[in-house]
Coordinates of N, CA, C and O in Angstrom, one line a residue:
M1 N -32.9 21.1 2.3 CA -32.4 20.3 1.6 C -31.3 20.7 0.4 O -30.5 20.5 0.1
V2 N -32.2 22.0 -0.4 CA -31.1 22.6 -1.2 C -29.6 22.9 -0.6 O -28.6 22.5 -1.3
G3 N -29.6 23.3 0.6 CA -28.3 23.5 1.4 C -27.4 22.7 1.2 O -26.2 22.6 0.8
N4 N -27.9 21.5 1.4 CA -27.1 20.3 1.3 C -26.8 19.8 0.2 O -25.5 19.1 -0.1
E5 N -27.3 19.7 -0.7 CA -26.9 19.4 -2.2 C -25.9 20.5 -2.5 O -25.2 19.9 -3.2
Q6 N -25.9 21.6 -2.3 CA -24.8 22.5 -2.8 C -23.4 22.0 -2.4 O -22.5 22.1 -2.3
T7 N -23.7 21.6 -0.9 CA -22.6 21.4 0.1 C -22.0 19.8 -0.8 O -20.7 19.7 -0.9
Q8 N -22.8 19.1 -0.9 CA -22.4 17.8 -1.4 C -21.7 18.3 -2.8 O -20.6 17.5 -3.2
K9 N -22.1 19.1 -3.7 CA -21.3 19.4 -5.1 C -20.1 20.0 -4.7 O -19.2 19.6 -5.3
S10 N -20.1 21.0 -3.7 CA -19.0 21.6 -3.5 C -17.9 20.5 -3.1 O -16.7 21.0 -3.4
D11 N -18.0 19.4 -2.0 CA -17.1 18.6 -1.5 C -16.6 17.9 -2.9 O -15.3 17.6 -3.1
S12 N -17.6 17.5 -3.8 CA -16.9 16.4 -4.9 C -16.2 17.4 -5.9 O -15.2 16.9 -6.4
E13 N -16.2 18.7 -5.9 CA -15.8 19.0 -6.9 C -14.2 19.8 -6.2 O -13.1 20.1 -7.1
N14 N -14.1 19.8 -4.9 CA -12.8 19.8 -4.5 C -12.0 18.3 -4.5 O -10.8 18.7 -4.2
Q15 N -12.5 17.6 -4.7 CA -11.7 16.2 -4.7 C -10.7 16.2 -6.2 O -11.5 16.2 -7.1
K16 N -9.6 16.4 -6.0 CA -8.9 16.2 -7.4 C -8.1 15.1 -7.9 O -7.6 14.5 -6.8
V17 N -7.8 14.8 -9.0 CA -7.2 13.4 -9.0 C -5.6 14.1 -9.3 O -5.5 14.8 -9.8
P18 N -4.8 13.0 -8.5 CA -3.4 13.6 -8.4 C -2.7 13.4 -10.0 O -3.2 12.6 -10.5
T19 N -2.0 14.6 -10.1 CA -1.1 14.4 -11.3 C 0.1 13.5 -11.4 O 0.3 13.2 -10.3
L20 N 0.8 13.4 -12.4 CA 2.3 12.7 -12.5 C 3.0 13.1 -11.3 O 3.9 12.3 -10.8
D21 N 3.2 14.5 -11.2 CA 4.4 15.2 -10.1 C 3.6 15.1 -8.9 O 4.3 16.0 -7.8
Q22 N 2.2 14.6 -8.5 CA 1.7 14.8 -6.8 C 1.9 13.5 -5.9 O 1.3 12.5 -6.9
S23 N 2.1 13.5 -5.0 CA 2.4 12.3 -4.2 C 0.8 12.0 -3.7 O 0.3 12.9 -3.3
A24 N 0.6 10.9 -3.7 CA -0.9 10.7 -3.0 C -0.5 8.9 -3.0 O 0.4 8.0 -2.9
W25 N -1.5 8.1 -2.1 CA -1.6 6.9 -1.6 C -2.0 6.2 -2.8 O -3.3 6.4 -3.2
Y26 N -1.7 4.9 -3.1 CA -1.8 4.0 -3.8 C -1.9 2.8 -3.7 O -1.0 2.5 -2.4
V27 N -3.0 1.8 -3.6 CA -2.7 0.3 -3.5 C -2.2 -0.3 -4.5 O -2.3 -0.1 -5.7
L28 N -1.1 -1.0 -4.4 CA -0.3 -1.9 -5.6 C -0.4 -3.3 -4.9 O -0.4 -3.7 -3.8
R29 N -0.4 -4.3 -6.2 CA -0.6 -5.8 -5.8 C 1.0 -5.9 -5.9 O 1.7 -5.4 -6.9
V30 N 1.2 -6.8 -5.1 CA 2.8 -7.6 -5.0 C 2.4 -9.1 -5.0 O 1.6 -9.6 -4.9
T31 N 3.3 -9.7 -6.1 CA 3.3 -10.9 -6.4 C 3.6 -11.8 -5.0 O 4.9 -11.3 -4.7
Y32 N 3.2 -13.0 -5.1 CA 3.7 -14.2 -4.3 C 3.8 -13.7 -2.6 O 5.0 -14.2 -2.2
Q33 N 3.0 -13.1 -2.2 CA 3.0 -12.6 -0.7 C 4.5 -12.2 -0.5 O 4.9 -12.3 0.7
R34 N 4.8 -11.0 -1.0 CA 6.6 -10.5 -0.8 C 6.1 -9.1 -0.2 O 6.7 -8.2 -0.7
E35 N 5.0 -8.8 0.5 CA 4.8 -7.4 0.9 C 5.7 -6.8 1.8 O 6.0 -5.5 1.6
M36 N 6.0 -7.9 2.8 CA 7.1 -7.2 3.6 C 8.4 -6.9 2.9 O 9.0 -6.1 3.2
Q37 N 8.6 -7.6 1.8 CA 9.8 -7.3 1.3 C 10.1 -5.9 0.4 O 10.8 -5.3 0.4
A38 N 8.4 -6.2 -0.1 CA 8.8 -4.6 -0.9 C 8.9 -3.6 0.0 O 9.2 -2.6 -0.2
H39 N 8.1 -3.6 1.0 CA 8.0 -2.8 2.1 C 9.3 -2.2 2.6 O 9.7 -1.0 2.7
L40 N 10.1 -3.3 3.2 CA 11.7 -3.0 3.2 C 12.5 -2.1 2.3 O 13.4 -1.1 2.4
K41 N 12.0 -2.8 0.8 CA 13.0 -1.9 0.1 C 12.2 -0.6 -0.4 O 13.3 0.4 -0.6
L42 N 11.2 0.0 -0.2 CA 10.8 1.1 -0.2 C 11.3 1.9 0.9 O 11.5 3.1 0.7
M43 N 11.1 1.5 2.2 CA 11.5 2.2 3.0 C 13.2 2.4 2.7 O 13.4 3.7 3.0
D44 N 14.0 1.9 2.6 CA 15.6 1.9 2.1 C 15.4 2.9 1.0 O 16.5 3.8 1.2
M45 N 14.4 3.1 0.2 CA 14.5 4.1 -1.0 C 13.9 5.6 -0.5 O 13.9 6.5 -1.1
G46 N 13.3 5.5 0.7 CA 12.8 6.8 1.2 C 11.3 6.8 0.5 O 10.9 8.2 0.9
I47 N 10.9 6.0 0.1 CA 9.2 6.2 -0.1 C 8.4 5.6 1.1 O 8.6 4.4 1.3
E48 N 7.6 6.5 1.3 CA 6.6 6.0 2.4 C 5.5 4.7 2.1 O 5.0 5.0 1.2
S49 N 5.4 3.7 2.8 CA 4.6 2.6 2.5 C 3.9 1.8 3.7 O 4.5 2.2 4.6
Y50 N 2.7 1.2 3.4 CA 2.2 0.7 4.6 C 1.7 -0.8 4.4 O 0.9 -0.6 3.2
V51 N 2.0 -1.8 5.3 CA 1.5 -3.3 5.0 C 0.4 -3.5 6.4 O 1.1 -3.5 7.7
P52 N -0.7 -3.6 6.1 CA -1.4 -3.7 7.5 C -1.4 -5.4 7.9 O -1.1 -6.3 7.1
T53 N -0.5 -5.7 9.2 CA -0.5 -6.8 9.7 C -1.4 -7.1 10.6 O -2.1 -6.5 11.6
Q54 N -1.3 -8.5 11.0 CA -2.2 -8.9 12.2 C -1.0 -10.1 12.9 O -0.2 -10.6 12.0
R55 N -1.2 -10.4 14.1 CA -0.6 -11.5 14.7 C -1.3 -12.7 14.8 O -2.6 -12.8 14.9
K56 N -0.4 -13.6 14.2 CA -1.5 -15.2 14.2 C -0.6 -16.1 14.9 O 0.6 -16.2 15.1
K57 N -1.6 -17.0 15.9 CA -1.4 -18.0 16.7 C -0.6 -19.2 15.7 O -1.5 -19.5 15.0
V58 N 0.6 -19.7 16.0 CA 1.1 -20.8 15.1 C 1.3 -21.8 16.3 O 2.2 -21.7 17.5
V59 N 1.0 -23.0 16.1 CA 1.2 -24.2 16.8 C 2.2 -25.1 16.2 O 1.7 -25.6 15.4
R60 N 3.3 -25.5 16.6 CA 4.3 -26.4 16.1 C 4.8 -27.1 17.1 O 5.5 -26.8 18.2
G61 N 4.7 -28.6 16.7 CA 5.3 -29.6 17.8 C 4.7 -29.1 19.2 O 5.5 -29.3 20.3
G62 N 3.4 -28.9 19.2 CA 3.1 -28.5 21.0 C 3.7 -27.2 21.3 O 3.2 -26.7 22.5
R63 N 4.5 -26.5 20.8 CA 4.9 -24.9 21.0 C 3.9 -24.0 20.5 O 3.7 -24.0 19.2
I64 N 3.5 -23.2 21.2 CA 2.7 -21.8 20.7 C 3.6 -20.8 20.3 O 4.0 -20.3 21.3
S65 N 3.5 -20.3 19.4 CA 4.0 -19.0 19.4 C 3.2 -18.1 18.0 O 2.4 -18.5 17.8
Y66 N 3.7 -16.7 18.1 CA 2.9 -15.9 17.6 C 3.5 -15.3 16.1 O 5.1 -15.1 16.3
R67 N 3.2 -15.3 15.1 CA 3.6 -14.6 14.0 C 2.8 -13.6 13.5 O 1.8 -13.4 13.2
T68 N 3.9 -12.4 12.8 CA 3.2 -11.2 12.2 C 2.9 -11.6 10.8 O 4.1 -11.9 10.2
V69 N 1.8 -11.6 10.4 CA 1.6 -11.8 8.9 C 0.8 -10.6 8.3 O 0.4 -9.8 9.3
S70 N 0.7 -10.5 7.0 CA -0.2 -9.8 6.3 C -1.5 -9.7 6.5 O -2.0 -10.9 6.1
A71 N -2.1 -8.7 6.9 CA -3.7 -8.7 7.0 C -4.4 -8.8 5.6 O -5.4 -9.3 5.3
L72 N -3.7 -8.4 4.8 CA -4.2 -8.1 3.1 C -3.2 -8.7 2.3 O -2.2 -8.3 1.8
H73 N -3.2 -10.3 2.0 CA -2.1 -10.7 1.2 C -1.9 -10.3 -0.2 O -3.2 -10.0 -0.8
N74 N -0.8 -9.8 -0.7 CA -0.5 -9.4 -2.0 C -0.7 -7.8 -2.4 O -0.9 -7.5 -3.5
Y75 N -0.8 -7.2 -1.1 CA -1.1 -5.5 -1.3 C -0.5 -5.0 -0.2 O 0.0 -5.4 0.7
I76 N 0.1 -3.7 -0.9 CA 0.9 -2.6 0.0 C 0.1 -1.5 -0.4 O 0.1 -1.3 -1.4
F77 N 0.4 -0.5 0.4 CA -0.3 0.7 0.4 C 1.1 1.8 0.4 O 2.1 1.6 0.8
V78 N 1.4 2.6 -0.8 CA 2.5 3.3 -1.1 C 1.8 4.7 -1.4 O 1.1 5.1 -2.1
R79 N 2.9 5.3 -0.6 CA 2.7 6.9 -1.2 C 3.6 7.5 -1.7 O 4.8 7.7 -1.3
A80 N 3.6 7.8 -2.9 CA 4.5 8.4 -4.0 C 3.8 8.9 -5.1 O 2.4 9.2 -5.0
T81 N 4.5 9.4 -6.2 CA 3.8 9.8 -7.6 C 4.0 9.1 -8.2 O 4.4 7.7 -8.3
L82 N 3.1 9.5 -9.4 CA 2.8 7.9 -10.4 C 4.0 7.9 -11.0 O 4.6 6.6 -11.3
G83 N 4.8 8.8 -11.4 CA 6.0 8.9 -11.8 C 7.0 7.9 -11.1 O 7.8 7.2 -11.8
Q84 N 7.2 8.0 -9.8 CA 8.0 7.0 -8.9 C 7.6 5.9 -8.9 O 8.4 5.0 -9.1
I85 N 6.4 5.4 -9.1 CA 5.6 4.0 -8.7 C 6.1 3.6 -10.0 O 6.7 2.3 -9.9
K86 N 5.8 4.2 -11.2 CA 6.6 3.3 -12.6 C 7.9 3.3 -12.4 O 8.3 2.3 -13.1
H87 N 8.8 4.2 -12.2 CA 10.2 4.1 -12.1 C 10.6 2.9 -11.3 O 11.4 2.1 -11.5
I88 N 10.1 2.9 -10.2 CA 10.5 1.8 -9.1 C 9.9 0.4 -9.7 O 10.9 -0.6 -9.4
K89 N 8.8 0.4 -10.3 CA 8.4 -1.0 -11.1 C 9.1 -1.4 -12.0 O 9.6 -2.7 -12.2
E90 N 9.7 -0.5 -12.7 CA 10.7 -0.8 -14.0 C 11.9 -1.3 -13.4 O 12.5 -2.5 -14.0
L91 N 12.5 -0.8 -12.6 CA 14.1 -0.8 -12.0 C 14.1 -1.6 -11.0 O 15.4 -2.3 -11.0
Y92 N 13.5 -1.6 -10.0 CA 13.8 -1.8 -8.6 C 13.1 -3.0 -8.1 O 13.5 -4.0 -7.2
I93 N 11.9 -2.8 -8.1 CA 10.7 -3.8 -7.5 C 9.9 -4.4 -8.6 O 8.9 -3.9 -8.8
P94 N 10.2 -5.4 -9.3 CA 9.6 -6.0 -10.8 C 8.2 -6.5 -10.2 O 7.6 -6.7 -11.1
Y95 N 8.3 -6.8 -9.0 CA 7.0 -7.6 -8.6 C 6.1 -7.1 -7.9 O 5.0 -7.7 -7.5
L96 N 5.9 -5.6 -8.1 CA 5.0 -4.7 -7.8 C 4.0 -4.5 -8.9 O 4.1 -4.8 -9.8

């Protein structure tokens, strides 16, 4: 058991909190279900982002179609530095 405790301590000690200039994945809240709009803007800016999606069956007028929708409404995953996120939120995508 002693060996396992030492391993657990060293694993937690190796986990570091990213600084302002280190890139990491963050979950950001987007208002009014604009996840895909924010994702496309971030892609255009060269910022890596991810929106989990799912296919939803839609029936209208007896016709069946499938639509891709966000699996986590109002959330987007962004890989950037804290400084980049702050800059983007202030100047380019205020609804983040």
